[in-house]
């Protein structure tokens, strides 16, 4: 079962839930946790283990050879303005390139061969209970989607036999979130009971419905704010899987890089509720 943990906004507790849920479920199942928030991965702050493998990842971009008639076809076919004819030269902007190969394939003089450019890395760590994979985009790289896509391929090639995959997804509702959640069987949307939390949750709900994903909501810092989020979920027919309390002790454990459920019984109880819900989903899918 592939479970994506996502959120309409940052700072709702997405990583807190993903790491604790992975560790909790690994006590009974084979689990792999994948940090797909490649622009700012921080699941590793809470995961201790041995690095088994590290791979640099590349994307293909065009490189101008200087031998062409400056016909401008490359500039015309580039939808992302990554190739520009300027005077007597062709300029390539790697940060804008989406590796579509159009400029390279359509160049009459074959003056734009595609070459690899490092965009980030993937690291696999084995903890005492489960596998953990972290993808990290290099500083200055602007596109997260290619690295997320390569991370999915890495998991299929190296960890496809794990029983449960938990994706710590990027925040928001943009392209990286779409790429991170597109293969998920179920999406857990983490929110908080505040006006900002409700607004961004509604955007995330619209996105998941557009993607035709099955999803539920976890309300973090539940005692904070008002009942607008639970009321919204009830009105929209969205299951609330868990309610995590607003507890100073949780914040202290988080700041120390510790898993929470082992120290806060209320959190473990909420993880049990999520596990029961997922069990019903898993068994329902099999039947």
Short mmCIF file of C-alpha atoms in Angstrom, two decimals:
data_model
loop_
_atom_site.label_atom_id
_atom_site.label_comp_id
_atom_site.label_asym_id
_atom_site.label_seq_id
_atom_site.Cartn_x
_atom_site.Cartn_y
_atom_site.Cartn_z
CA UNK A 1 0.00 0.00 0.00
CA UNK A 2 1.34 3.41 -1.00
CA UNK A 3 0.44 6.17 1.47
CA UNK A 4 1.25 9.81 0.72
CA UNK A 5 1.33 12.28 3.60
CA UNK A 6 0.62 15.72 2.18
CA UNK A 7 -0.68 19.14 3.24
CA UNK A 8 -2.03 22.26 1.64
CA UNK A 9 0.57 24.38 3.46
CA UNK A 10 3.89 23.97 5.17
CA UNK A 11 4.30 23.69 8.92
CA UNK A 12 1.21 21.61 9.65
CA UNK A 13 3.11 18.56 10.97
CA UNK A 14 3.35 16.50 7.80
CA UNK A 15 6.88 15.24 8.49
CA UNK A 16 6.06 14.63 12.14
CA UNK A 17 3.19 12.36 11.13
CA UNK A 18 5.11 10.62 8.32
CA UNK A 19 8.11 9.70 10.47
CA UNK A 20 6.10 8.60 13.48
CA UNK A 21 3.62 6.63 11.37
CA UNK A 22 6.45 4.86 9.55
CA UNK A 23 8.17 3.87 12.79
CA UNK A 24 4.87 2.81 14.38
CA UNK A 25 3.75 0.65 11.45
CA UNK A 26 7.21 -0.90 11.10
CA UNK A 27 6.69 -2.66 14.41
CA UNK A 28 4.34 -5.05 12.59
CA UNK A 29 4.97 -4.57 8.85
CA UNK A 30 7.77 -4.03 6.33
CA UNK A 31 7.84 -0.28 5.76
CA UNK A 32 9.84 2.15 3.66
CA UNK A 33 9.64 5.90 4.33
CA UNK A 34 10.46 8.12 1.35
CA UNK A 35 11.12 11.84 1.78
CA UNK A 36 9.90 13.41 -1.47
CA UNK A 37 10.04 16.98 -0.17
CA UNK A 38 13.26 17.23 -2.18
CA UNK A 39 13.67 21.00 -1.87
CA UNK A 40 13.80 20.80 1.91
CA UNK A 41 13.90 17.18 3.14
CA UNK A 42 13.86 16.95 6.92
CA UNK A 43 12.53 13.48 7.73
CA UNK A 44 16.18 12.52 8.18
CA UNK A 45 16.37 14.73 11.27
CA UNK A 46 14.28 12.12 13.07
CA UNK A 47 15.74 8.99 11.49
CA UNK A 48 18.92 7.34 12.71
CA UNK A 49 20.52 4.48 10.81
CA UNK A 50 23.24 3.26 8.49
CA UNK A 51 23.67 4.66 4.98
CA UNK A 52 23.48 1.73 2.57
CA UNK A 53 23.62 3.54 -0.73
CA UNK A 54 23.93 7.04 -2.18
CA UNK A 55 23.44 7.95 -5.82
CA UNK A 56 23.81 11.22 -7.67
CA UNK A 57 20.93 11.93 -10.03
CA UNK A 58 21.07 13.75 -13.33
CA UNK A 59 18.75 15.37 -15.83
CA UNK A 60 19.50 15.79 -19.53
CA UNK A 61 19.90 19.30 -20.90
CA UNK A 62 21.07 20.62 -24.30
CA UNK A 63 24.58 21.96 -24.78
CA UNK A 64 25.28 24.16 -27.80
CA UNK A 65 28.21 22.99 -29.89
CA UNK A 66 28.63 26.32 -31.67
CA UNK A 67 28.36 24.78 -35.13
CA UNK A 68 24.96 25.78 -36.51
CA UNK A 69 23.24 28.13 -38.95
CA UNK A 70 21.39 30.02 -36.19
CA UNK A 71 18.06 29.14 -37.81
CA UNK A 72 16.23 29.66 -34.50
CA UNK A 73 14.16 26.47 -34.61
CA UNK A 74 15.41 25.54 -31.13
CA UNK A 75 14.13 28.81 -29.69
CA UNK A 76 10.80 28.48 -31.46
CA UNK A 77 10.05 24.94 -30.22
CA UNK A 78 11.08 25.50 -26.59
CA UNK A 79 7.91 25.97 -24.53
CA UNK A 80 9.88 26.98 -21.45
CA UNK A 81 12.19 29.66 -22.92
CA UNK A 82 15.24 27.63 -21.93
CA UNK A 83 16.90 28.13 -25.34
CA UNK A 84 17.51 31.60 -26.78
CA UNK A 85 19.12 32.78 -29.99
CA UNK A 86 21.10 35.89 -29.13
CA UNK A 87 23.16 37.47 -31.88
CA UNK A 88 25.64 34.91 -33.16
CA UNK A 89 25.15 32.36 -30.40
CA UNK A 90 22.58 30.07 -28.82
CA UNK A 91 22.17 30.41 -25.06
CA UNK A 92 20.86 27.57 -22.92
CA UNK A 93 19.37 28.14 -19.45
CA UNK A 94 19.61 24.76 -17.67
CA UNK A 95 17.38 25.81 -14.77
CA UNK A 96 14.46 26.34 -17.16
CA UNK A 97 14.98 23.20 -19.24
CA UNK A 98 12.40 20.43 -18.86
CA UNK A 99 14.44 17.83 -20.76
CA UNK A 100 11.85 17.43 -23.51
CA UNK A 101 14.55 16.92 -26.19
CA UNK A 102 12.61 19.04 -28.73
CA UNK A 103 15.44 21.48 -29.46
CA UNK A 104 18.00 18.69 -29.71
CA UNK A 105 15.92 16.39 -31.92
CA UNK A 106 14.70 19.13 -34.28
CA UNK A 107 18.02 20.94 -34.78
CA UNK A 108 18.96 20.51 -38.48
CA UNK A 109 22.70 20.63 -37.67
CA UNK A 110 22.52 18.48 -34.49
CA UNK A 111 24.16 21.37 -32.69
CA UNK A 112 22.34 20.82 -29.37
CA UNK A 113 23.30 17.38 -28.04
CA UNK A 114 21.77 16.44 -24.70
CA UNK A 115 24.26 16.08 -21.84
CA UNK A 116 23.76 15.04 -18.21
CA UNK A 117 23.64 17.68 -15.48
CA UNK A 118 23.59 16.77 -11.79
CA UNK A 119 20.40 17.90 -10.08
CA UNK A 120 20.50 16.12 -6.72
CA UNK A 121 21.05 12.85 -4.90
CA UNK A 122 19.20 9.92 -3.38
CA UNK A 123 20.31 8.32 -0.13
CA UNK A 124 19.07 5.01 1.28
CA UNK A 125 19.32 4.43 5.03
CA UNK A 126 18.46 1.31 7.03
CA UNK A 127 17.16 1.90 10.54
CA UNK A 128 16.48 -0.71 13.20
CA UNK A 129 12.91 -1.12 11.99
CA UNK A 130 12.46 0.17 8.44
CA UNK A 131 14.09 1.51 5.30
CA UNK A 132 14.36 5.24 4.68
CA UNK A 133 15.06 6.98 1.37
CA UNK A 134 15.87 10.68 1.19
CA UNK A 135 15.97 12.69 -2.04
CA UNK A 136 17.70 16.07 -1.94
CA UNK A 137 17.75 18.67 -4.71
CA UNK A 138 21.03 20.52 -5.23
CA UNK A 139 21.13 24.17 -4.18
CA UNK A 140 20.17 26.38 -7.12
CA UNK A 141 18.10 23.73 -8.89
CA UNK A 142 14.58 24.98 -9.52
CA UNK A 143 12.71 21.86 -10.64
CA UNK A 144 11.74 19.26 -8.07
CA UNK A 145 9.61 17.07 -10.34
CA UNK A 146 12.44 15.27 -12.23
CA UNK A 147 14.13 14.20 -8.99
CA UNK A 148 10.82 13.05 -7.47
CA UNK A 149 10.16 10.99 -10.61
CA UNK A 150 13.60 9.39 -10.39
CA UNK A 151 13.00 8.62 -6.71
CA UNK A 152 9.84 6.68 -7.62
CA UNK A 153 11.93 4.68 -10.11
CA UNK A 154 14.60 4.06 -7.45
CA UNK A 155 12.00 2.64 -5.07
CA UNK A 156 10.59 0.36 -7.77
CA UNK A 157 14.08 -0.91 -8.56
CA UNK A 158 15.36 -1.35 -5.00
CA UNK A 159 12.50 -1.51 -2.47
CA UNK A 160 9.43 -2.68 -4.34
CA UNK A 161 8.86 -5.63 -1.98
CA UNK A 162 8.23 -3.51 1.11
CA UNK A 163 4.65 -3.92 2.28
CA UNK A 164 3.92 -0.25 2.95
CA UNK A 165 5.43 2.84 1.35
CA UNK A 166 4.97 6.17 3.10
CA UNK A 167 5.70 9.26 1.01
CA UNK A 168 6.55 12.45 2.91
CA UNK A 169 5.30 14.76 0.17
CA UNK A 170 6.08 18.43 -0.55
CA UNK A 171 3.64 21.00 0.86
CA UNK A 172 1.15 22.90 -1.26
CA UNK A 173 -0.75 21.87 -4.38
CA UNK A 174 1.75 22.53 -7.19
CA UNK A 175 3.54 20.19 -9.61
CA UNK A 176 5.86 18.51 -7.03
CA UNK A 177 2.83 17.43 -4.98
CA UNK A 178 1.15 16.01 -8.07
CA UNK A 179 4.28 14.02 -8.92
CA UNK A 180 4.73 12.81 -5.33
CA UNK A 181 1.15 11.60 -4.87
CA UNK A 182 0.26 10.36 -8.35
CA UNK A 183 0.97 6.69 -7.57
CA UNK A 184 -0.43 6.75 -4.02
CA UNK A 185 -3.27 4.43 -3.04
CA UNK A 186 -4.29 6.75 -0.22
CA UNK A 187 -3.41 10.32 0.74
CA UNK A 188 -3.36 11.64 4.30
CA UNK A 189 -3.84 15.42 4.36
CA UNK A 190 -2.41 17.00 7.50
CA UNK A 191 -3.94 20.29 8.60
CA UNK A 192 -4.39 22.48 11.65
CA UNK A 193 -7.58 24.08 13.04
CA UNK A 194 -6.82 27.64 11.94
CA UNK A 195 -8.22 29.85 9.15
CA UNK A 196 -5.02 29.37 7.14
CA UNK A 197 -5.15 25.63 7.73
CA UNK A 198 -8.75 25.40 6.55
CA UNK A 199 -8.12 27.54 3.46
CA UNK A 200 -5.14 25.49 2.31
CA UNK A 201 -6.83 22.21 3.24
CA UNK A 202 -9.70 23.08 0.91
CA UNK A 203 -7.19 23.61 -1.92
CA UNK A 204 -5.54 20.27 -1.18
CA UNK A 205 -8.94 18.56 -1.13
CA UNK A 206 -9.81 20.02 -4.54
CA UNK A 207 -6.46 18.79 -5.87
CA UNK A 208 -6.90 15.25 -4.58
CA UNK A 209 -10.42 15.09 -5.96
CA UNK A 210 -9.15 16.27 -9.34
CA UNK A 211 -6.56 13.47 -9.20
CA UNK A 212 -9.32 11.04 -8.13
CA UNK A 213 -7.38 10.06 -5.02
CA UNK A 214 -8.84 8.43 -1.94
CA UNK A 215 -7.91 10.60 1.05
CA UNK A 216 -8.55 11.46 4.68
CA UNK A 217 -7.55 14.21 7.10
CA UNK A 218 -5.40 14.31 10.22
CA UNK A 219 -5.88 17.41 12.38
CA UNK A 220 -2.68 18.40 14.16
CA UNK A 221 -2.68 20.66 17.25
CA UNK A 222 -6.35 19.81 17.56
CA UNK A 223 -7.02 21.86 20.71
CA UNK A 224 -5.89 25.02 18.93
CA UNK A 225 -8.33 27.29 17.10
CA UNK A 226 -11.97 26.40 16.46
CA UNK A 227 -14.19 23.69 14.96
CA UNK A 228 -14.21 25.02 11.39
CA UNK A 229 -11.93 22.23 10.08
CA UNK A 230 -13.93 19.33 11.61
CA UNK A 231 -17.16 20.99 10.43
CA UNK A 232 -15.74 21.35 6.91
CA UNK A 233 -14.68 17.69 6.84
CA UNK A 234 -18.12 16.57 8.04
CA UNK A 235 -19.85 18.74 5.45
CA UNK A 236 -17.62 17.44 2.64
CA UNK A 237 -17.83 13.81 3.76
CA UNK A 238 -14.09 13.58 4.45
CA UNK A 239 -13.00 11.07 7.11
CA UNK A 240 -10.98 12.53 9.99
CA UNK A 241 -8.46 9.79 10.75
CA UNK A 242 -6.84 11.28 13.84
CA UNK A 243 -6.67 14.30 16.09
CA UNK A 244 -3.21 15.04 17.49
CA UNK A 245 -3.25 17.24 20.61
CA UNK A 246 -1.57 20.62 20.96
CA UNK A 247 0.97 19.62 23.62
CA UNK A 248 4.13 21.49 24.63
CA UNK A 249 5.82 18.15 25.35
CA UNK A 250 5.31 17.17 21.71
CA UNK A 251 7.02 20.38 20.59
CA UNK A 252 9.93 19.71 22.94
CA UNK A 253 10.39 16.18 21.61
CA UNK A 254 10.17 17.44 18.04
CA UNK A 255 12.82 20.10 18.67
CA UNK A 256 15.13 17.37 19.98
CA UNK A 257 14.67 15.25 16.86
CA UNK A 258 12.84 12.47 18.70
CA UNK A 259 9.91 10.33 17.60
CA UNK A 260 6.86 11.38 19.55
CA UNK A 261 4.56 8.38 19.84
CA UNK A 262 7.00 6.50 22.10
CA UNK A 263 6.75 9.26 24.70
CA UNK A 264 3.19 10.58 24.32
CA UNK A 265 0.45 7.93 24.73
CA UNK A 266 -2.22 10.15 23.13
CA UNK A 267 -0.20 10.24 19.90
CA UNK A 268 0.24 6.47 19.88
CA UNK A 269 -3.52 6.12 20.29
CA UNK A 270 -4.09 8.35 17.26
CA UNK A 271 -1.59 6.34 15.20
CA UNK A 272 -3.49 3.19 16.16
CA UNK A 273 -6.65 4.80 14.79
CA UNK A 274 -4.88 5.57 11.51
CA UNK A 275 -3.53 2.03 11.32
CA UNK A 276 -7.00 0.59 11.86
CA UNK A 277 -8.42 2.80 9.11
CA UNK A 278 -5.66 1.78 6.71
CA UNK A 279 -6.13 -1.89 7.60
CA UNK A 280 -9.78 -1.62 6.62
CA UNK A 281 -8.77 0.09 3.37
CA UNK A 282 -6.17 -2.59 2.64
CA UNK A 283 -8.49 -5.48 3.39
CA UNK A 284 -11.30 -3.83 1.47
CA UNK A 285 -9.05 -3.45 -1.53
CA UNK A 286 -8.06 -7.12 -1.41
CA UNK A 287 -11.63 -8.30 -1.21
#
